[in-house]
């Protein structure tokens, strides 16, 4: 059944289950700030950060008790991979939906793994009909297990596939129509694609099926070496707020809009100022304004013009055309190999895949390493305080596929063990100490100091200083 159009709802819940207005990405460091905002109409949580077997954190549960909907936002399904999403990940996401009593769930039209390798971040899918068919199949399979509507987000990327032949908005529109999915419009990603790939935001917005927009993302980023990085760790630039205003003006109904922040968190005053700026756009966006202009760059294909009917062909010509149609199974095998080559080239020391821009590959590779280093630092804070940690980790991890921040940090710490200070040694012992009561591990720092970790009954552990030798 196709999703019907949504008119101006006057503040009532939309098909997404959300009330138009201001939302925010809930993160533990922002819990107190968000708990004090009386104007929040919804919050979004990273689905992989929610334990579906445990109670929600008190601050998040408090928002739910106030009637603020919680939307799980997935980042690991890899809906763009030729491999079907892993059943365990889908089941876990469905359990998170139940734990949050979510009205809907969102994920990305992206690839995060291929060829048995994890990329460590969202990578783009080719904007082709063959790739579209893959995503359609994956979305249908996932939606059948979730029990609530699925909203799909277009990610930002430093890369483009060389074979792109569909306009991004047309790709998303057809995907939503064929799967009956909703969409998440990320105006920060739109700004990134304008800067990095020459995408015309006005043309993109004109082609969207507004009746399917569940909500809108707003986030900050930074320009570095001529490229815009959608970091979610910097303030929202004015250009992104301008795009938000343009999107709100173009939409025939009021939209839920939320601010994302995923690191380098500002003070309470700074976070409130950013939320107020977004709310301010929502309150005045009915004022007409010119559409933003596109940066110079390679244009995205106009798939509406490219998709020409083959009417008028005689029977013989039609037979010839049919004979020339590629084998779908062979095409999918080719796409699987191309995806694996890309991931291998980015994270496992493989060669640059053919036809990709080498400079963009290098920039993506560096961004992936930077993200891995920050994720390891969050789990291994003592290790991250070592002098030159970021550069040392990047040199170590280059060409080594990611296995998650716990495993990556442990492997790096073991490799750098001879240079660790006493705090990093203690941290390594804590991460590697067996779980059985009274298990003991000891280690020595580069300066000769030693420490032991002892597992206590009940699961806790104690660190003991040892004499120097």
Coordinates of C-alpha atoms in Angstrom, one line a residue:
X1 CA 0.0 0.0 0.0
X2 CA 1.4 3.4 -1.0
X3 CA 1.9 6.0 1.7
X4 CA -0.8 8.7 1.3
X5 CA 0.1 12.4 1.2
X6 CA 0.3 14.2 4.5
X7 CA -1.2 17.7 4.7
X8 CA -0.7 20.4 7.3
X9 CA -1.4 18.5 10.5
X10 CA -1.6 21.5 12.8
X11 CA 0.7 19.8 15.3
X12 CA -0.9 16.3 15.2
X13 CA 1.3 13.3 14.9
X14 CA 2.2 12.4 11.3
X15 CA 2.5 9.0 9.6
X16 CA 6.0 8.8 11.2
X17 CA 4.4 8.9 14.6
X18 CA 6.2 12.1 15.4
X19 CA 4.9 15.6 16.2
X20 CA 6.4 18.4 14.1
X21 CA 8.8 20.5 16.0
X22 CA 12.2 20.3 17.6
X23 CA 14.1 17.1 18.3
X24 CA 17.6 16.2 19.3
X25 CA 20.0 13.2 19.2
X26 CA 20.1 11.9 22.8
X27 CA 23.7 11.1 23.9
X28 CA 24.8 10.5 27.6
X29 CA 26.9 13.7 27.8
X30 CA 23.8 15.7 26.6
X31 CA 21.3 14.0 28.9
X32 CA 21.0 16.9 31.4
X33 CA 20.6 19.5 28.7
X34 CA 18.0 17.6 26.9
X35 CA 16.1 16.7 30.0
X36 CA 15.6 20.4 30.7
X37 CA 14.2 21.3 27.3
X38 CA 10.5 21.5 27.5
X39 CA 10.2 22.0 23.7
X40 CA 11.5 18.7 22.5
X41 CA 9.0 16.8 20.5
X42 CA 11.2 13.7 20.0
X43 CA 14.7 12.3 20.5
X44 CA 16.8 10.0 18.4
X45 CA 19.2 7.4 19.9
X46 CA 22.0 5.4 18.2
X47 CA 20.4 2.0 18.0
X48 CA 23.6 0.1 18.5
X49 CA 24.2 2.1 21.8
X50 CA 21.0 0.8 23.4
X51 CA 21.0 -2.5 25.3
X52 CA 17.6 -4.0 24.6
X53 CA 17.9 -6.3 27.6
X54 CA 18.5 -3.4 30.1
X55 CA 16.3 -0.6 31.3
X56 CA 16.7 2.7 29.4
X57 CA 19.0 5.2 31.1
X58 CA 17.1 7.3 33.6
X59 CA 17.3 10.5 31.7
X60 CA 16.1 8.8 28.5
X61 CA 13.3 7.0 30.4
X62 CA 12.3 10.3 31.9
X63 CA 11.8 11.8 28.4
X64 CA 9.7 8.8 27.4
X65 CA 7.5 9.2 30.5
X66 CA 6.9 12.8 29.4
X67 CA 5.6 11.4 26.1
X68 CA 8.7 12.3 24.1
X69 CA 9.0 9.6 21.4
X70 CA 12.4 7.8 21.0
X71 CA 13.5 6.9 17.5
X72 CA 16.3 4.3 17.2
X73 CA 18.8 5.3 14.5
X74 CA 20.8 2.4 13.1
X75 CA 24.3 2.6 11.6
X76 CA 25.3 -1.0 11.1
X77 CA 22.8 -2.8 9.0
X78 CA 24.6 -2.1 5.7
X79 CA 21.5 -1.9 3.6
X80 CA 23.6 -1.1 0.6
X81 CA 25.7 -4.3 0.6
X82 CA 25.0 -7.1 -1.8
X83 CA 25.1 -9.4 1.3
X84 CA 21.7 -9.5 3.1
X85 CA 21.7 -7.7 6.5
X86 CA 22.8 -10.1 9.2
X87 CA 19.8 -11.6 10.9
X88 CA 21.3 -11.1 14.4
X89 CA 21.6 -7.3 13.7
X90 CA 18.1 -7.1 12.4
X91 CA 16.7 -9.0 15.4
X92 CA 18.7 -6.8 17.8
X93 CA 17.3 -3.6 16.1
X94 CA 13.8 -5.0 16.4
X95 CA 14.4 -5.6 20.1
X96 CA 15.7 -2.0 20.5
X97 CA 12.5 -0.7 18.8
X98 CA 10.5 -2.6 21.4
X99 CA 12.6 -1.4 24.3
X100 CA 12.2 2.2 23.2
X101 CA 8.5 1.7 22.3
X102 CA 9.5 3.5 19.1
X103 CA 7.0 4.8 16.5
X104 CA 9.5 4.2 13.8
X105 CA 13.2 3.4 13.2
X106 CA 15.7 4.9 10.8
X107 CA 18.8 3.6 9.0
X108 CA 21.1 4.6 6.2
X109 CA 21.2 3.8 2.5
X110 CA 24.9 2.9 2.9
X111 CA 27.4 0.1 2.9
X112 CA 29.4 -0.6 6.0
X113 CA 30.8 -4.1 5.2
X114 CA 31.6 -6.1 2.1
X115 CA 33.7 -9.2 1.2
X116 CA 33.9 -10.2 4.9
X117 CA 35.5 -6.9 5.9
X118 CA 34.1 -4.1 8.1
X119 CA 34.6 -0.6 6.7
X120 CA 34.1 1.1 10.1
X121 CA 31.8 3.8 8.7
X122 CA 29.0 4.5 6.2
X123 CA 30.1 4.3 2.6
X124 CA 28.0 5.3 -0.4
X125 CA 26.2 2.9 -2.7
X126 CA 26.4 3.2 -6.5
X127 CA 23.5 5.3 -7.8
X128 CA 22.5 2.7 -10.4
X129 CA 19.5 0.6 -11.0
X130 CA 21.3 -2.6 -10.2
X131 CA 22.4 -1.2 -6.8
X132 CA 18.9 0.2 -6.3
X133 CA 17.5 -3.4 -6.7
X134 CA 19.9 -4.6 -4.0
X135 CA 18.9 -2.0 -1.5
X136 CA 15.2 -2.6 -2.3
X137 CA 15.6 -6.3 -1.5
X138 CA 17.5 -5.5 1.8
X139 CA 15.0 -2.9 2.9
X140 CA 12.0 -5.2 2.3
X141 CA 13.7 -8.0 4.2
X142 CA 14.5 -5.8 7.2
X143 CA 11.1 -4.0 7.2
X144 CA 9.3 -7.4 7.5
X145 CA 11.1 -8.0 10.8
X146 CA 10.8 -4.6 12.5
X147 CA 7.1 -4.1 13.1
X148 CA 7.3 -0.3 12.7
X149 CA 7.9 2.0 9.7
X150 CA 11.5 2.3 8.5
X151 CA 12.9 5.7 7.5
X152 CA 15.9 5.8 5.2
X153 CA 18.7 8.4 5.2
X154 CA 21.0 9.4 2.5
X155 CA 24.6 9.6 3.9
X156 CA 27.3 12.2 3.2
X157 CA 30.4 10.9 1.6
X158 CA 33.7 12.1 0.3
X159 CA 33.4 9.4 -2.5
X160 CA 31.2 8.9 -5.5
X161 CA 31.0 5.7 -7.5
X162 CA 32.2 6.2 -11.0
X163 CA 29.2 4.4 -12.5
X164 CA 26.5 6.6 -10.9
X165 CA 23.6 7.2 -13.4
X166 CA 20.7 8.1 -11.2
X167 CA 20.1 11.4 -9.5
X168 CA 20.3 10.9 -5.7
X169 CA 16.7 12.2 -5.1
X170 CA 15.4 9.9 -7.8
X171 CA 17.2 7.0 -6.3
X172 CA 15.6 7.7 -2.9
X173 CA 12.2 8.4 -4.3
X174 CA 12.0 5.1 -6.2
X175 CA 13.5 3.2 -3.2
X176 CA 10.8 4.6 -1.0
X177 CA 8.0 3.9 -3.4
X178 CA 9.1 0.3 -4.1
X179 CA 9.5 -0.5 -0.3
X180 CA 6.8 1.8 1.2
X181 CA 9.6 3.3 3.3
X182 CA 9.8 6.8 4.8
X183 CA 12.8 9.0 4.3
X184 CA 15.1 11.1 6.6
X185 CA 16.2 14.3 5.0
X186 CA 19.6 15.3 6.3
X187 CA 20.3 18.9 5.2
X188 CA 23.9 18.7 6.6
X189 CA 24.6 15.8 4.2
X190 CA 23.0 17.8 1.4
X191 CA 25.4 20.6 2.2
X192 CA 28.3 18.2 2.2
X193 CA 27.3 16.8 -1.2
X194 CA 26.9 20.4 -2.6
X195 CA 30.4 21.2 -1.4
X196 CA 32.1 18.0 -2.3
X197 CA 30.3 16.8 -5.4
X198 CA 28.5 19.8 -6.9
X199 CA 25.0 18.6 -6.0
X200 CA 22.4 21.3 -6.5
X201 CA 20.3 21.4 -3.3
X202 CA 17.4 23.1 -4.9
X203 CA 17.1 20.5 -7.6
X204 CA 17.4 17.7 -4.9
X205 CA 14.7 19.3 -2.8
X206 CA 12.4 19.8 -5.8
X207 CA 12.5 16.1 -6.6
X208 CA 11.8 14.7 -3.1
X209 CA 8.5 13.0 -2.2
X210 CA 7.7 15.3 0.7
X211 CA 4.8 13.1 1.8
X212 CA 7.4 10.5 2.8
X213 CA 9.8 12.7 4.8
X214 CA 9.6 11.4 8.4
X215 CA 11.9 14.0 9.9
X216 CA 15.0 16.1 9.2
X217 CA 18.5 15.9 10.4
X218 CA 20.7 19.0 11.1
X219 CA 24.3 18.7 12.1
X220 CA 27.6 20.5 12.0
X221 CA 30.8 19.9 10.2
X222 CA 34.1 21.4 9.1
X223 CA 36.0 22.2 5.9
X224 CA 39.4 20.6 5.7
X225 CA 41.8 20.5 2.7
X226 CA 39.0 21.8 0.4
X227 CA 36.5 19.1 1.5
X228 CA 33.6 19.4 3.8
X229 CA 33.5 16.7 6.6
X230 CA 30.1 16.0 8.2
X231 CA 31.6 15.5 11.6
X232 CA 28.7 16.0 14.0
X233 CA 31.4 17.4 16.3
X234 CA 31.3 21.1 15.2
X235 CA 28.7 23.9 15.3
X236 CA 26.1 23.9 12.6
X237 CA 27.3 26.3 9.9
X238 CA 24.9 29.0 8.6
X239 CA 24.8 27.3 5.2
X240 CA 23.2 24.3 6.7
X241 CA 20.6 26.4 8.6
X242 CA 19.8 28.1 5.3
X243 CA 19.2 24.7 3.7
X244 CA 17.0 23.8 6.6
X245 CA 14.9 26.9 6.0
X246 CA 14.7 26.1 2.3
X247 CA 13.5 22.6 3.0
X248 CA 10.9 23.7 5.6
X249 CA 9.6 26.3 3.1
X250 CA 9.3 23.8 0.3
X251 CA 7.5 21.1 2.4
X252 CA 3.7 21.2 2.2
X253 CA 3.4 20.1 5.8
X254 CA 5.2 20.9 9.1
X255 CA 8.3 18.8 9.8
X256 CA 10.0 17.2 12.8
X257 CA 13.6 18.5 12.8
X258 CA 16.4 17.4 15.0
X259 CA 20.0 18.4 15.9
X260 CA 22.7 15.7 15.9
X261 CA 25.8 16.0 18.0
X262 CA 28.2 13.1 18.4
X263 CA 31.4 14.4 20.1
X264 CA 33.3 17.4 21.3
X265 CA 30.1 18.3 23.1
X266 CA 29.6 22.0 23.8
X267 CA 28.6 23.5 27.2
X268 CA 25.0 23.5 28.2
X269 CA 24.8 27.1 27.0
X270 CA 26.4 26.2 23.6
X271 CA 24.1 23.2 23.1
X272 CA 21.0 25.2 23.9
X273 CA 22.1 28.0 21.6
X274 CA 22.4 25.5 18.7
X275 CA 19.0 24.0 19.5
X276 CA 17.5 27.5 19.7
X277 CA 19.0 28.3 16.3
X278 CA 17.2 25.3 14.8
X279 CA 14.0 26.2 16.5
X280 CA 14.3 29.7 15.2
X281 CA 14.5 28.5 11.7
X282 CA 11.4 26.4 12.2
X283 CA 9.5 29.5 13.5
X284 CA 10.4 31.8 10.6
X285 CA 10.9 29.5 7.7
X286 CA 7.6 30.5 6.0
X287 CA 9.3 33.7 4.8
X288 CA 10.2 33.3 1.1
X289 CA 13.9 33.1 0.3
X290 CA 15.9 32.2 -2.8
X291 CA 17.1 28.7 -3.2
X292 CA 20.8 28.0 -2.4
X293 CA 23.1 27.9 -5.3
X294 CA 25.3 24.9 -6.2
X295 CA 29.0 25.0 -6.0
X296 CA 30.9 24.2 -9.2
X297 CA 31.5 20.6 -9.7
X298 CA 30.6 17.5 -11.6
X299 CA 26.8 17.4 -12.0
X300 CA 24.8 14.4 -10.9
X301 CA 23.0 12.6 -13.7
X302 CA 19.4 13.6 -14.5
X303 CA 17.9 10.2 -14.4
X304 CA 14.5 11.6 -15.4
X305 CA 16.0 12.6 -18.7
X306 CA 18.2 9.5 -19.0
X307 CA 15.3 7.0 -18.6
X308 CA 13.8 7.2 -22.1
X309 CA 11.2 4.7 -23.2
X310 CA 11.9 2.3 -26.0
X311 CA 8.6 3.0 -27.7
X312 CA 8.5 2.6 -31.4
X313 CA 10.9 -0.3 -31.7
X314 CA 9.8 -3.1 -33.9
X315 CA 9.7 -6.7 -32.8
X316 CA 13.2 -7.5 -34.1
X317 CA 14.7 -4.5 -32.4
X318 CA 12.9 -5.5 -29.1
X319 CA 14.4 -9.0 -29.4
X320 CA 17.8 -7.5 -30.0
X321 CA 17.4 -5.3 -26.9
X322 CA 16.2 -8.2 -24.8
X323 CA 19.2 -10.3 -25.9
X324 CA 21.5 -7.4 -24.8
X325 CA 20.1 -7.2 -21.3
X326 CA 22.7 -8.2 -18.7
X327 CA 22.4 -11.2 -16.4
X328 CA 21.1 -9.9 -13.0
X329 CA 23.0 -12.6 -11.1
X330 CA 26.2 -11.8 -12.9
X331 CA 25.6 -8.1 -12.3
X332 CA 25.1 -8.7 -8.6
X333 CA 28.3 -10.8 -8.4
X334 CA 30.2 -7.9 -10.2
X335 CA 28.8 -5.4 -7.7
X336 CA 29.7 -7.6 -4.8
X337 CA 33.3 -7.8 -6.1
X338 CA 33.4 -4.0 -6.6
X339 CA 32.1 -3.3 -3.1
X340 CA 34.7 -5.8 -1.6
X341 CA 37.5 -4.1 -3.6
X342 CA 36.5 -0.7 -2.3
X343 CA 36.4 -1.8 1.3
X344 CA 39.7 -3.7 0.9
X345 CA 41.3 -0.7 -0.7
X346 CA 40.1 1.6 2.1
X347 CA 40.8 -0.4 5.2
X348 CA 42.8 -3.5 4.4
X349 CA 45.8 -2.2 2.4
X350 CA 44.3 -3.3 -0.9
X351 CA 45.0 -1.4 -4.2
X352 CA 42.9 1.6 -5.1
X353 CA 39.9 0.2 -7.0
X354 CA 39.8 1.2 -10.7
X355 CA 38.0 4.4 -11.8
X356 CA 37.7 6.0 -8.4
X357 CA 39.4 9.3 -7.8
X358 CA 42.7 8.5 -6.0
X359 CA 42.6 11.8 -4.0
X360 CA 39.0 11.1 -2.8
X361 CA 40.1 7.6 -1.8
X362 CA 43.0 8.9 0.2
X363 CA 40.7 11.5 1.9
X364 CA 38.2 8.7 2.8
X365 CA 41.0 6.4 4.0
X366 CA 42.3 9.2 6.3
X367 CA 38.8 10.0 7.6
X368 CA 38.2 6.4 8.4
X369 CA 41.4 6.1 10.4
X370 CA 40.6 9.3 12.2
X371 CA 37.2 8.0 13.2
X372 CA 38.7 4.7 14.4
X373 CA 41.2 6.6 16.5
X374 CA 38.5 8.7 18.1
X375 CA 36.4 5.5 18.9
X376 CA 39.4 3.8 20.4
X377 CA 40.2 6.9 22.5
X378 CA 36.6 6.9 23.9
X379 CA 37.0 3.3 25.1
X380 CA 40.8 3.5 26.0
X381 CA 41.2 7.0 27.5
X382 CA 44.5 6.3 29.2
X383 CA 45.9 4.8 26.0
X384 CA 44.7 7.9 24.1
X385 CA 46.6 10.2 26.5
X386 CA 49.9 8.8 25.3
X387 CA 52.0 11.4 23.4
X388 CA 51.3 11.3 19.7
X389 CA 48.5 8.7 20.1
X390 CA 46.5 9.7 17.0
X391 CA 49.4 9.6 14.6
X392 CA 50.8 6.4 16.2
X393 CA 47.4 4.7 16.0
X394 CA 46.9 5.8 12.4
X395 CA 50.3 4.3 11.4
X396 CA 49.5 1.1 13.2
X397 CA 45.9 0.7 11.8
X398 CA 46.7 1.7 8.2
X399 CA 46.0 -1.5 6.2
X400 CA 44.5 -3.3 9.2
X401 CA 40.7 -3.8 9.0
X402 CA 38.7 -2.5 12.0
X403 CA 37.3 -4.9 14.5
X404 CA 35.6 -2.5 16.9
X405 CA 37.2 0.0 19.4
X406 CA 37.7 -2.6 22.1
X407 CA 39.6 -5.0 19.9
X408 CA 41.4 -2.3 18.0
X409 CA 42.6 -0.6 21.2
X410 CA 43.8 -3.9 22.7
X411 CA 45.7 -4.9 19.6
X412 CA 47.4 -1.4 19.4
X413 CA 48.2 -1.5 23.2
X414 CA 49.8 -4.9 22.8
X415 CA 51.8 -3.8 19.8
X416 CA 52.9 -0.6 21.8
X417 CA 53.4 -2.4 25.1
X418 CA 57.0 -1.5 25.5
X419 CA 56.2 2.2 25.4
X420 CA 53.1 2.3 27.6
X421 CA 53.0 4.4 30.7
X422 CA 51.6 2.9 34.0
X423 CA 48.0 4.2 33.4
X424 CA 47.9 2.6 29.9
X425 CA 49.3 -0.7 31.3
X426 CA 46.6 -0.7 34.0
X427 CA 44.0 0.0 31.4
X428 CA 45.2 -2.9 29.2
X429 CA 45.2 -5.2 32.2
X430 CA 41.6 -4.2 33.1
X431 CA 40.5 -5.0 29.5
X432 CA 42.2 -8.3 29.3
X433 CA 41.7 -9.7 32.9
X434 CA 39.8 -13.0 32.9
X435 CA 36.3 -12.9 34.4
X436 CA 36.9 -15.7 37.0
X437 CA 37.3 -14.6 40.6
X438 CA 40.8 -13.9 41.8
X439 CA 42.3 -14.0 38.3
X440 CA 45.5 -12.0 38.3
X441 CA 47.4 -10.2 35.5
X442 CA 50.5 -8.0 35.9
X443 CA 52.3 -5.7 33.6
X444 CA 55.2 -3.2 33.6
X445 CA 55.4 0.3 32.2
X446 CA 58.1 1.8 30.1
X447 CA 59.6 3.5 33.2
X448 CA 59.9 0.3 35.1
X449 CA 56.8 0.7 37.4
X450 CA 54.6 -2.4 37.7
X451 CA 51.0 -3.0 38.4
X452 CA 48.7 -6.0 38.9
X453 CA 45.0 -6.4 38.3
X454 CA 43.0 -8.8 40.5
X455 CA 39.4 -9.9 39.7
X456 CA 37.2 -9.7 42.7
X457 CA 34.1 -11.9 43.4
X458 CA 31.1 -10.2 41.8
X459 CA 33.0 -9.0 38.7
X460 CA 34.9 -5.9 39.9
X461 CA 38.6 -5.7 39.9
X462 CA 41.4 -4.0 41.9
X463 CA 44.7 -2.6 40.8
X464 CA 47.7 -3.1 43.0
X465 CA 51.1 -1.4 42.7
X466 CA 54.1 -3.7 42.5
X467 CA 57.6 -2.9 43.5
X468 CA 60.2 -2.0 40.9
X469 CA 62.8 -4.5 39.9

